[in-house]
Short mmCIF file of C-alpha atoms and ligand atoms in Angstrom, two decimals:
data_model
loop_
_atom_site.label_atom_id
_atom_site.label_comp_id
_atom_site.label_asym_id
_atom_site.label_seq_id
_atom_site.Cartn_x
_atom_site.Cartn_y
_atom_site.Cartn_z
CA MET A 1 -89.23 -11.62 12.69
CA PHE A 2 -88.18 -8.15 10.04
CA CYS A 3 -87.58 -4.64 10.84
CA LEU A 4 -87.53 -1.26 10.24
CA ARG A 5 -85.07 -0.67 13.22
CA SER A 6 -83.53 -4.39 11.98
CA ILE A 7 -82.09 -2.77 8.68
CA LEU A 8 -81.78 0.80 10.29
CA LEU A 9 -79.09 -1.46 12.46
CA LEU A 10 -78.27 -3.47 9.42
CA GLY A 11 -74.50 -4.04 9.23
CA SER A 12 -75.11 -3.85 13.51
CA CYS A 13 -76.72 -7.16 13.86
CA LEU A 14 -80.26 -8.32 12.93
CA SER A 15 -82.13 -8.29 15.36
CA LEU A 16 -83.03 -12.03 16.25
CA ALA A 17 -79.05 -12.52 16.63
CA CYS A 18 -79.05 -8.66 18.46
CA ALA A 19 -82.02 -10.23 21.27
CA ASP A 20 -79.75 -13.46 21.98
CA LEU A 21 -76.95 -11.92 22.06
CA ARG A 22 -78.08 -9.25 24.41
CA ALA A 23 -79.70 -11.79 27.07
CA ASP A 24 -76.16 -14.74 26.77
CA LEU A 25 -74.38 -11.13 28.49
CA MET A 26 -76.81 -10.08 30.65
CA ALA A 27 -76.76 -13.78 31.71
CA ALA A 28 -72.97 -13.19 32.67
CA HIS A 29 -74.12 -10.04 34.04
CA VAL A 30 -71.27 -8.37 31.34
CA GLU A 31 -71.39 -4.14 30.81
CA SER A 32 -72.54 -3.87 27.18
CA VAL A 33 -73.86 -1.92 25.07
CA PHE A 34 -76.22 -1.94 22.17
CA SER A 35 -77.00 0.49 18.65
CA GLU A 36 -80.37 1.53 20.84
CA ASP A 37 -78.50 2.25 23.84
CA ALA A 38 -77.85 5.95 24.49
CA LYS A 39 -74.02 5.46 24.92
CA TYR A 40 -73.06 3.48 21.65
CA PRO A 41 -72.43 6.32 19.29
CA ASN A 42 -69.93 7.14 22.13
CA ALA A 43 -68.79 3.36 22.90
CA SER A 44 -68.81 2.73 19.04
CA ALA A 45 -66.36 5.41 17.86
CA ALA A 46 -63.14 4.54 16.34
CA PHE A 47 -59.81 7.50 17.70
CA ASN A 48 -60.05 7.25 13.85
CA LEU A 49 -62.85 8.91 12.68
CA ARG A 50 -62.63 8.36 8.74
CA PHE A 51 -63.28 4.75 9.53
CA GLU A 52 -67.59 4.72 11.13
CA PHE A 53 -68.68 0.80 11.97
CA HIS A 54 -71.46 -0.46 13.58
CA PRO A 55 -70.61 -2.85 16.68
CA ALA A 56 -72.66 -5.99 16.95
CA ALA A 57 -72.23 -4.57 20.90
CA VAL A 58 -69.48 -3.53 22.91
CA THR A 59 -68.84 -5.09 26.35
CA TYR A 60 -66.58 -3.99 29.12
CA PRO A 61 -65.84 -7.10 31.11
CA THR A 62 -64.14 -6.77 34.78
CA SER A 63 -62.29 -9.55 34.61
CA GLU A 64 -60.88 -12.38 32.21
CA GLN A 65 -62.80 -15.09 33.73
CA GLN A 66 -65.18 -12.89 31.48
CA VAL A 67 -63.72 -12.01 28.61
CA SER A 68 -63.69 -15.89 28.39
CA GLU A 69 -67.59 -15.82 28.50
CA ILE A 70 -68.10 -12.83 25.51
CA VAL A 71 -65.73 -15.03 23.24
CA LYS A 72 -68.18 -18.18 25.07
CA ILE A 73 -70.72 -16.09 23.55
CA GLY A 74 -69.79 -14.18 20.29
CA LYS A 75 -68.46 -18.07 19.47
CA LYS A 76 -72.10 -19.32 20.16
CA ASN A 77 -73.70 -16.57 18.26
CA ASN A 78 -71.85 -16.48 15.41
CA VAL A 79 -70.62 -13.27 15.81
CA PRO A 80 -66.42 -12.46 15.49
CA VAL A 81 -65.26 -11.21 19.22
CA VAL A 82 -62.47 -8.27 19.12
CA ALA A 83 -60.41 -6.85 22.09
CA ARG A 84 -59.85 -2.88 22.47
CA SER A 85 -56.91 -1.65 24.37
CA GLY A 86 -56.77 0.87 23.93
CA GLY A 87 -58.70 1.56 20.40
CA HIS A 88 -56.14 3.92 18.43
CA SER A 89 -55.91 1.63 15.83
CA TYR A 90 -55.41 3.43 12.72
CA ILE A 91 -57.86 1.05 11.72
CA ALA A 92 -59.40 1.20 13.53
CA ASN A 93 -59.25 -3.09 13.97
CA GLY A 94 -60.31 -2.38 17.62
CA ILE A 95 -64.18 -2.17 17.26
CA GLY A 96 -63.42 -4.72 13.87
CA GLY A 97 -62.47 -2.92 11.44
CA ARG A 98 -65.79 -3.76 9.71
CA ASP A 99 -69.67 -3.84 11.11
CA GLY A 100 -70.87 -6.54 13.27
CA SER A 101 -68.03 -7.54 15.77
CA LEU A 102 -69.11 -8.42 19.30
CA VAL A 103 -66.39 -5.72 20.84
CA VAL A 104 -64.42 -6.69 23.84
CA ASP A 105 -62.95 -3.23 25.25
CA VAL A 106 -60.25 -3.80 28.35
CA MET A 107 -60.22 -0.73 30.44
CA HIS A 108 -61.58 -2.67 33.26
CA LEU A 109 -58.00 -4.67 33.70
CA LYS A 110 -56.35 -1.48 35.37
CA ARG A 111 -54.31 -3.84 37.34
CA ILE A 112 -49.99 -3.59 38.13
CA ASP A 113 -48.77 -5.98 39.99
CA PHE A 114 -44.59 -5.46 40.73
CA ASN A 115 -42.04 -8.24 42.26
CA LYS A 116 -39.70 -7.03 44.13
CA THR A 117 -37.71 -10.32 43.75
CA THR A 118 -37.95 -11.38 39.80
CA ASN A 119 -38.11 -7.21 38.73
CA VAL A 120 -41.37 -8.53 36.26
CA ALA A 121 -44.00 -6.34 36.01
CA SER A 122 -47.28 -7.57 35.64
CA VAL A 123 -49.67 -5.36 34.05
CA GLY A 124 -53.25 -5.69 32.88
CA THR A 125 -54.09 -4.86 30.14
CA GLY A 126 -56.25 -2.06 30.55
CA ASN A 127 -53.14 0.24 30.89
CA ARG A 128 -51.98 2.43 28.30
CA ASN A 129 -48.24 3.14 27.75
CA GLY A 130 -48.68 6.29 29.91
CA ASP A 131 -49.79 4.31 33.18
CA ILE A 132 -47.30 2.36 33.03
CA ALA A 133 -45.06 3.73 33.06
CA GLN A 134 -46.20 6.50 35.41
CA ALA A 135 -46.58 3.01 38.28
CA LEU A 136 -42.79 1.95 37.24
CA VAL A 137 -41.58 5.12 36.70
CA ALA A 138 -41.92 5.16 40.28
CA LEU A 139 -39.77 2.47 40.89
CA GLY A 140 -37.83 2.99 39.18
CA ARG A 141 -37.60 1.12 36.30
CA ASP A 142 -39.50 0.86 32.60
CA VAL A 143 -39.80 -1.74 30.04
CA SER A 144 -40.00 0.01 26.10
CA HIS A 145 -43.15 1.53 24.63
CA GLY A 146 -43.93 4.53 22.53
CA THR A 147 -44.14 7.77 23.25
CA CYS A 148 -48.34 8.62 23.22
CA PRO A 149 -49.57 8.18 26.39
CA TYR A 150 -52.95 7.10 25.40
CA VAL A 151 -51.88 4.11 23.78
CA GLY A 152 -52.38 0.94 25.25
CA LEU A 153 -50.90 -1.56 25.82
CA GLY A 154 -52.75 -4.17 23.30
CA GLY A 155 -52.49 -3.26 20.29
CA HIS A 156 -49.41 -1.30 21.32
CA VAL A 157 -47.64 -4.54 22.88
CA THR A 158 -48.61 -7.51 20.44
CA TYR A 159 -47.70 -5.74 17.74
CA GLY A 160 -44.09 -4.72 18.30
CA GLY A 161 -44.33 -1.03 20.53
CA TYR A 162 -40.65 1.08 19.41
CA GLY A 163 -40.01 3.96 22.23
CA TYR A 164 -36.60 6.11 22.30
CA ALA A 165 -35.47 2.74 24.53
CA SER A 166 -36.00 0.57 21.64
CA ARG A 167 -31.48 0.76 20.46
CA ILE A 168 -31.20 -0.46 24.19
CA TRP A 169 -34.11 -3.21 25.03
CA GLY A 170 -35.72 -4.10 22.22
CA LEU A 171 -39.51 -3.43 21.30
CA ALA A 172 -42.34 -3.41 23.56
CA LEU A 173 -43.14 -7.28 22.82
CA ASP A 174 -39.19 -8.07 23.44
CA ASP A 175 -40.06 -6.87 27.39
CA ILE A 176 -42.95 -9.30 27.79
CA VAL A 177 -41.98 -12.79 29.71
CA GLY A 178 -45.13 -14.18 29.36
CA MET A 179 -48.91 -12.98 28.52
CA ASP A 180 -52.57 -14.10 30.15
CA ALA A 181 -54.30 -14.47 26.78
CA VAL A 182 -58.62 -15.80 26.30
CA LEU A 183 -58.45 -18.54 23.37
CA PRO A 184 -61.02 -18.37 20.65
CA ASP A 185 -62.27 -21.03 22.45
CA GLY A 186 -63.32 -19.49 25.08
CA SER A 187 -60.14 -20.29 27.79
CA VAL A 188 -57.91 -18.63 29.63
CA VAL A 189 -54.41 -19.41 29.51
CA LYS A 190 -51.06 -18.71 30.60
CA THR A 191 -49.25 -18.31 27.59
CA SER A 192 -44.67 -18.26 27.89
CA ASP A 193 -41.28 -19.66 26.45
CA HIS A 194 -42.50 -23.29 28.91
CA GLU A 195 -46.60 -23.11 28.02
CA HIS A 196 -48.57 -22.59 25.16
CA GLN A 197 -45.26 -21.54 23.26
CA ASP A 198 -47.52 -21.99 19.75
CA ILE A 199 -49.43 -19.18 20.74
CA TYR A 200 -47.70 -17.31 22.78
CA TRP A 201 -45.38 -17.09 19.54
CA ALA A 202 -48.26 -15.73 17.61
CA LEU A 203 -49.18 -13.74 20.12
CA ARG A 204 -45.86 -11.29 19.52
CA GLY A 205 -47.22 -10.24 16.43
CA ALA A 206 -50.27 -11.09 15.98
CA GLY A 207 -51.90 -10.59 18.98
CA GLY A 208 -55.50 -9.94 17.81
CA SER A 209 -55.51 -13.21 15.31
CA PHE A 210 -55.16 -15.19 18.14
CA GLY A 211 -56.35 -14.39 21.59
CA ILE A 212 -57.60 -11.83 23.90
CA VAL A 213 -55.01 -10.65 26.01
CA THR A 214 -55.90 -9.96 29.83
CA THR A 215 -52.38 -10.04 31.47
CA MET A 216 -49.00 -9.55 30.56
CA HIS A 217 -45.94 -10.12 32.32
CA PHE A 218 -43.51 -7.95 31.83
CA ARG A 219 -39.29 -7.94 32.76
CA THR A 220 -38.12 -4.73 33.57
CA HIS A 221 -35.36 -2.24 33.10
CA GLU A 222 -33.10 0.08 35.66
CA ILE A 223 -34.59 3.12 34.00
CA PRO A 224 -31.15 5.27 32.48
CA LYS A 225 -29.26 7.32 35.49
CA ALA A 226 -30.21 10.68 33.08
CA ALA A 227 -31.64 11.24 29.95
CA THR A 228 -31.11 13.90 27.21
CA THR A 229 -34.25 14.96 25.69
CA TYR A 230 -33.35 16.82 22.44
CA ARG A 231 -35.39 19.09 19.20
CA PHE A 232 -33.33 20.49 16.09
CA ASN A 233 -35.03 21.94 13.61
CA TRP A 234 -34.74 23.35 10.26
CA ILE A 235 -36.60 24.82 7.20
CA LEU A 236 -34.05 23.29 3.86
CA ASP A 237 -34.49 24.42 0.37
CA VAL A 238 -34.77 20.71 -1.85
CA GLU A 239 -30.82 19.76 -2.44
CA LYS A 240 -30.44 20.33 1.30
CA SER A 241 -33.31 18.71 2.07
CA ILE A 242 -32.03 15.18 0.14
CA SER A 243 -27.50 15.84 1.66
CA VAL A 244 -29.64 16.07 5.65
CA LEU A 245 -31.43 13.11 5.02
CA LEU A 246 -28.33 11.15 3.04
CA ALA A 247 -25.90 12.13 5.78
CA TYR A 248 -28.90 10.97 8.50
CA GLN A 249 -29.11 7.82 6.80
CA ASN A 250 -25.95 7.10 6.69
CA ALA A 251 -24.94 8.39 10.27
CA SER A 252 -27.31 6.30 11.29
CA ALA A 253 -26.21 2.69 9.76
CA ARG A 254 -22.73 3.26 11.61
CA PRO A 255 -22.97 -0.15 13.03
CA ASP A 256 -21.02 1.93 16.68
CA LEU A 257 -24.02 4.75 16.86
CA PRO A 258 -24.21 3.58 20.83
CA ASN A 259 -27.87 2.01 21.80
CA GLU A 260 -28.09 4.80 24.61
CA LEU A 261 -29.46 7.65 21.21
CA GLY A 262 -32.78 7.53 21.12
CA ILE A 263 -33.71 9.39 17.62
CA ARG A 264 -35.71 9.94 14.52
CA HIS A 265 -35.72 12.58 11.58
CA GLU A 266 -39.07 14.29 11.03
CA LEU A 267 -40.09 16.34 7.81
CA ARG A 268 -43.61 18.34 7.90
CA ARG A 269 -44.92 20.65 5.54
CA GLY A 270 -41.84 24.30 4.52
CA LEU A 271 -42.42 27.51 6.16
CA TYR A 272 -41.59 28.72 2.58
CA PRO A 273 -42.79 27.01 -1.50
CA GLY A 274 -39.89 24.63 -2.31
CA THR A 275 -39.05 24.40 1.05
CA VAL A 276 -39.79 21.18 3.60
CA ASN A 277 -39.00 21.31 7.91
CA HIS A 278 -37.24 19.21 9.60
CA SER A 279 -36.45 18.51 13.15
CA LEU A 280 -34.02 15.58 14.15
CA THR A 281 -35.85 14.44 17.36
CA GLY A 282 -35.28 12.14 20.43
CA THR A 283 -33.32 11.12 23.66
CA TRP A 284 -30.07 10.51 24.35
CA ASN A 285 -30.13 7.89 27.50
CA GLY A 286 -26.73 7.91 28.14
CA PRO A 287 -23.77 10.55 30.85
CA ALA A 288 -25.32 14.15 29.34
CA ASP A 289 -21.55 15.23 28.95
CA GLN A 290 -21.55 12.41 26.22
CA PHE A 291 -24.74 14.37 23.88
CA TYR A 292 -23.26 16.46 21.91
CA ALA A 293 -20.27 14.24 21.12
CA ILE A 294 -22.50 11.63 19.24
CA LEU A 295 -25.31 14.91 18.31
CA ASP A 296 -22.60 16.39 15.76
CA ARG A 297 -22.30 11.94 14.39
CA PHE A 298 -25.68 13.62 12.25
CA LEU A 299 -25.22 17.87 13.82
CA LYS A 300 -21.93 18.54 11.66
CA HIS A 301 -23.67 17.32 8.51
CA TYR A 302 -26.48 19.54 8.89
CA PRO A 303 -26.73 23.73 8.92
CA GLU A 304 -26.98 25.58 11.59
CA PRO A 305 -30.31 24.84 13.31
CA VAL A 306 -33.03 27.44 13.20
CA ASP A 307 -33.75 26.50 16.67
CA SER A 308 -32.94 24.27 19.03
CA TYR A 309 -34.10 22.77 22.48
CA VAL A 310 -31.47 20.98 24.16
CA HIS A 311 -32.54 19.68 27.85
CA ASN A 312 -30.03 17.16 30.60
CA GLY A 313 -32.37 15.75 32.66
CA THR A 314 -34.68 12.69 34.21
CA TYR A 315 -35.39 9.61 31.93
CA PHE A 316 -39.39 10.37 32.80
CA GLU A 317 -38.65 14.00 31.86
CA SER A 318 -38.07 12.78 28.26
CA LEU A 319 -41.20 10.48 28.52
CA ILE A 320 -43.56 13.70 29.55
CA TYR A 321 -41.46 16.16 26.26
CA HIS A 322 -42.60 13.90 24.06
CA SER A 323 -45.63 12.55 25.12
CA ASP A 324 -46.56 16.17 23.69
CA LYS A 325 -48.95 16.78 26.09
CA GLY A 326 -47.97 18.21 28.83
CA THR A 327 -48.89 14.54 31.15
CA LEU A 328 -48.62 11.10 31.21
CA ASN A 329 -51.50 10.45 32.55
CA THR A 330 -54.49 9.55 30.89
CA THR A 331 -58.00 10.34 32.96
CA ASN A 332 -59.23 12.72 30.25
CA PRO A 333 -60.62 11.41 26.84
CA ASP A 334 -58.14 11.48 23.97
CA ASP A 335 -58.96 13.71 21.12
CA HIS A 336 -60.42 11.98 17.90
CA ASP A 337 -58.27 12.46 14.69
CA THR A 338 -59.10 11.38 10.59
CA PHE A 339 -56.16 10.34 9.04
CA TYR A 340 -54.82 8.15 6.82
CA ALA A 341 -51.21 6.27 7.63
CA LYS A 342 -48.75 4.26 6.43
CA SER A 343 -44.92 2.57 7.13
CA LEU A 344 -41.94 1.52 5.16
CA ALA A 345 -39.80 -0.03 6.83
CA THR A 346 -35.70 -0.31 5.17
CA PRO A 347 -33.59 -2.51 5.06
CA GLN A 348 -30.56 -2.55 8.02
CA ASP A 349 -27.86 -4.11 5.31
CA TYR A 350 -29.39 -1.85 1.77
CA LEU A 351 -29.58 1.77 1.97
CA LEU A 352 -31.90 3.81 0.42
CA THR A 353 -30.29 6.08 -3.00
CA GLU A 354 -29.61 8.93 -3.44
CA GLU A 355 -31.46 8.80 -5.98
CA ALA A 356 -34.86 7.42 -4.96
CA ILE A 357 -34.20 10.59 -1.61
CA THR A 358 -34.03 12.92 -4.25
CA LYS A 359 -37.95 10.86 -5.64
CA PHE A 360 -39.14 11.19 -1.56
CA VAL A 361 -38.29 15.23 -1.45
CA HIS A 362 -39.94 16.11 -4.62
CA VAL A 363 -43.01 14.56 -3.52
CA VAL A 364 -42.66 16.40 -0.35
CA ALA A 365 -41.47 19.96 -1.24
CA ASN A 366 -44.52 19.75 -4.23
CA GLN A 367 -47.37 17.77 -2.50
CA GLY A 368 -46.88 18.26 0.69
CA GLN A 369 -46.74 22.11 0.01
CA SER A 370 -50.22 21.64 -1.98
CA THR A 371 -52.14 19.06 0.84
CA THR A 372 -54.75 20.39 2.19
CA THR A 373 -53.88 17.62 5.25
CA GLY A 374 -51.45 18.60 7.91
CA TRP A 375 -48.68 16.31 7.89
CA PHE A 376 -46.04 14.80 9.54
CA ILE A 377 -43.01 12.23 8.21
CA GLN A 378 -41.32 10.16 10.32
CA ILE A 379 -38.03 8.34 10.09
CA GLU A 380 -37.38 7.01 13.10
CA LEU A 381 -33.92 5.09 13.81
CA TRP A 382 -34.64 1.22 14.64
CA GLY A 383 -31.44 0.01 13.92
CA SER A 384 -28.24 -0.60 13.32
CA LYS A 385 -26.68 -3.98 13.52
CA ASN A 386 -26.61 -3.78 16.72
CA SER A 387 -29.10 -2.22 17.72
CA ALA A 388 -31.48 -4.50 20.43
CA ILE A 389 -34.28 -4.68 18.66
CA ASN A 390 -32.11 -6.31 14.98
CA ALA A 391 -30.58 -8.55 18.26
CA PHE A 392 -33.27 -11.69 17.43
CA ALA A 393 -33.72 -13.94 14.17
CA TYR A 394 -36.37 -12.65 12.12
CA ASN A 395 -38.77 -16.13 13.70
CA HIS A 396 -37.72 -15.43 17.07
CA THR A 397 -41.47 -13.67 17.38
CA SER A 398 -43.56 -13.52 15.23
CA PHE A 399 -42.70 -9.81 15.30
CA VAL A 400 -40.63 -9.71 11.78
CA LEU A 401 -38.82 -6.99 11.90
CA ARG A 402 -34.99 -7.79 12.86
CA ASN A 403 -33.21 -6.70 10.25
CA THR A 404 -34.23 -2.60 10.49
CA LEU A 405 -32.51 -0.01 9.71
CA PHE A 406 -35.12 2.50 10.30
CA VAL A 407 -39.34 2.99 9.69
CA MET A 408 -40.94 5.65 7.96
CA GLN A 409 -44.10 6.96 9.96
CA PHE A 410 -46.80 8.93 7.33
CA TYR A 411 -49.51 10.41 8.81
CA ALA A 412 -51.61 13.41 7.53
CA SER A 413 -55.15 14.01 9.15
CA SER A 414 -57.93 15.87 7.63
CA HIS A 415 -57.07 20.19 7.72
CA ASP A 416 -59.52 20.36 10.75
CA LYS A 417 -59.18 16.47 12.33
CA LYS A 418 -62.74 16.30 11.19
CA PRO A 419 -64.11 14.02 8.12
CA PRO A 420 -63.80 13.81 5.70
CA PHE A 421 -60.56 13.06 4.32
CA PRO A 422 -59.28 14.35 0.93
CA GLN A 423 -58.52 12.00 -1.95
CA GLU A 424 -55.31 14.03 -2.56
CA GLY A 425 -54.22 13.34 0.95
CA PHE A 426 -54.11 9.14 0.24
CA GLU A 427 -52.29 10.32 -3.31
CA PHE A 428 -50.01 12.97 -1.71
CA LEU A 429 -49.19 9.21 1.12
CA ASP A 430 -49.25 6.59 -1.88
CA ASN A 431 -47.03 8.45 -3.91
CA ALA A 432 -43.96 9.83 -0.68
CA VAL A 433 -43.58 6.04 -0.18
CA GLY A 434 -44.10 5.01 -3.99
CA SER A 435 -42.12 7.46 -5.09
CA MET A 436 -38.88 5.61 -2.80
CA THR A 437 -39.84 2.67 -3.56
CA SER A 438 -40.71 2.47 -7.50
CA THR A 439 -37.73 3.82 -8.08
CA MET A 440 -35.19 1.09 -5.52
CA PRO A 441 -33.51 -1.37 -7.58
CA LYS A 442 -34.94 -4.40 -7.74
CA GLY A 443 -33.22 -6.70 -5.06
CA TRP A 444 -34.14 -4.27 -2.09
CA GLU A 445 -36.44 -5.47 0.14
CA TRP A 446 -39.05 -3.02 2.35
CA SER A 447 -41.99 -4.24 5.14
CA ALA A 448 -44.06 -1.96 6.71
CA TYR A 449 -44.69 -1.77 10.86
CA THR A 450 -47.63 -3.80 12.12
CA ASP A 451 -48.13 -0.39 14.51
CA TYR A 452 -48.76 2.17 11.79
CA ILE A 453 -51.60 -0.29 10.11
CA ASP A 454 -52.16 0.79 6.66
CA GLY A 455 -56.11 -0.41 5.84
CA ASN A 456 -55.25 -0.08 1.86
CA LEU A 457 -52.51 -2.24 1.77
CA THR A 458 -54.90 -4.56 1.76
CA THR A 459 -54.77 -3.98 -1.99
CA THR A 460 -51.64 -5.58 -2.38
CA ASN A 461 -48.84 -7.67 -0.86
CA TRP A 462 -49.79 -6.98 3.08
CA GLN A 463 -49.69 -10.70 4.00
CA HIS A 464 -45.30 -9.89 2.50
CA LEU A 465 -44.45 -6.48 3.42
CA TYR A 466 -46.16 -6.78 8.14
CA TYR A 467 -45.49 -10.38 8.68
CA GLY A 468 -42.70 -12.11 5.76
CA LYS A 469 -41.40 -15.19 6.62
CA ASN A 470 -43.54 -15.72 9.43
CA TYR A 471 -47.02 -15.59 7.72
CA ARG A 472 -47.15 -18.90 6.24
CA ARG A 473 -46.89 -20.55 10.51
CA LEU A 474 -49.09 -18.02 11.65
CA GLN A 475 -51.21 -19.21 8.78
CA GLU A 476 -51.12 -22.67 9.72
CA LEU A 477 -51.48 -21.61 13.44
CA LYS A 478 -54.49 -19.64 12.62
CA ARG A 479 -55.50 -22.93 10.90
CA GLU A 480 -54.97 -25.18 13.85
CA TYR A 481 -56.78 -22.44 16.88
CA ASP A 482 -58.94 -20.22 14.73
CA PRO A 483 -60.12 -21.15 11.60
CA ASN A 484 -64.09 -20.54 12.15
CA PHE A 485 -61.84 -16.58 13.15
CA ILE A 486 -63.89 -16.28 15.87
CA PHE A 487 -60.56 -14.22 16.64
CA GLY A 488 -58.77 -11.28 13.36
CA LYS A 489 -62.51 -10.80 10.93
CA PHE A 490 -60.44 -7.39 10.60
CA PRO A 491 -57.80 -5.57 8.03
CA THR A 492 -54.91 -7.35 8.13
CA GLY A 493 -55.42 -10.22 9.95
CA ILE A 494 -54.22 -13.45 9.35
CA GLU A 495 -56.07 -15.75 7.51
CA LEU A 496 -55.88 -19.15 6.10
C1 ABL B 501 -46.80 7.68 16.36
O1 ABL B 501 -46.08 6.54 16.58
C2 ABL B 501 -45.63 8.94 16.82
O2 ABL B 501 -44.25 8.47 17.57
C3 ABL B 501 -45.80 9.74 17.70
O3 ABL B 501 -45.02 11.50 17.07
C4 ABL B 501 -47.21 10.43 16.40
O4 ABL B 501 -48.63 11.84 17.81
C5 ABL B 501 -48.65 9.55 16.72
N1 ABL B 501 -48.23 8.53 16.38
C6 ABL B 501 -49.55 10.04 15.60
O5 ABL B 501 -51.52 9.45 16.16
C7 ABL B 501 -47.66 13.23 16.83
C8 ABL B 501 -48.87 13.78 17.96
O6 ABL B 501 -49.99 13.56 18.03
C9 ABL B 501 -48.86 15.30 16.63
O7 ABL B 501 -49.18 16.51 17.68
C10 ABL B 501 -47.09 15.59 16.42
O8 ABL B 501 -47.58 16.93 15.23
C11 ABL B 501 -46.23 14.13 15.72
O9 ABL B 501 -46.33 13.30 16.03
C12 ABL B 501 -44.97 14.13 15.12
O10 ABL B 501 -44.61 15.31 16.13
#
């Protein structure tokens, strides 16, 4: 059968295959949305409106068992399966990163159980950063996680998970002690250091290529007794911009910088031509009376800020402040955006040269001024040597960044956050990254961060940038567990 409808829906699925898929999902009593359903436009919309893909169906399982059935149905019908947790993948990998995927939205897997004896939290992947933080902080505990409350745990954790406590606790994936997952053959397994170790290793760094995680088991930490939340702002000319970035790097690279300091340096469009706006922001999770002594290691090299905010308060207040939303509650729908983002991870044992920083600042002061996009660049401190993130060998998990000083995130939105995204926006960010990567001496090696995934990197050596020396083993495991690509058919997924 070939009808007009199937032509129009090309890319979602051809009618015969679709009919089978629908019948199978109905027989399994799985809540599903297909392209002809009224709910489809919403159900299939990406957070980043730069991408528009047409999934074969979007499913909403209510149990791990249903996830397993959906995976088996996808396999039987030859439709690649992809998990969506919060749906914030920068390149829409949560809806498959291409047309025709069977999306498994885990939003109903919302359980959060806390074991008071072991302090282990078992958390369904339908939860988001804000949900887990609210539940755990009420118990005086938390895990390492990022600042954005709406970001779902599935992708955030299996591809890293940086936050202001990461220098003390490690990344979110370092707080994992086990993951329950559905594998490409539909089997439901518990993975940990003791069971299915290979998959466990692969899930912590390249999750989407190997399984659908349904429950994450986290060790939890007592929350810091006090937290100082801060932001300092400057408007600086090119010369001063270069000098503060050099100072930021020098102060950051010192191995005696206490891990209780969470910090990032932000750049934005300068208020006046020829300037760049700068901020230092983050959380000091140590005793309040030590805050200025630590921050002065940075501030003494910066001019007087134009304004600042410093609040000695609680850990929870700090999460709220950095959420940008005034609340960690995730019940309202999140806003969409139309954006391009990239990352650059710098090695801690080879600092950016003054020449590289100078070229970067020129791009930011010039193109950053003329672009129509709204943008920010965040230079997160992951290192240095004594940071908990860097306490592990590169192959402890498949997540490879274990020798990083900074992860820089470059993010530009179209002027009204709606499509289209302008070509000059791509050029601006590519130049901002390229200004450094093309200037640094030979022998300096950079990487990129999977949680700030950039689809345009697929035209370069993304395998090396994202997975480094772990890529080969990931490929071996892919060959063993999923040679037919039930999972991970999206851009930047592990290839054979
Ligand atoms: C991230 O990874 C950052 O940690 C957030 O700060 C960032 O949020 C998101 N991703 C973006 O997807 C943005 C806010 O959405 C903006 O409103 C804000 O201007 C920006 O951070 C800088 O603080």
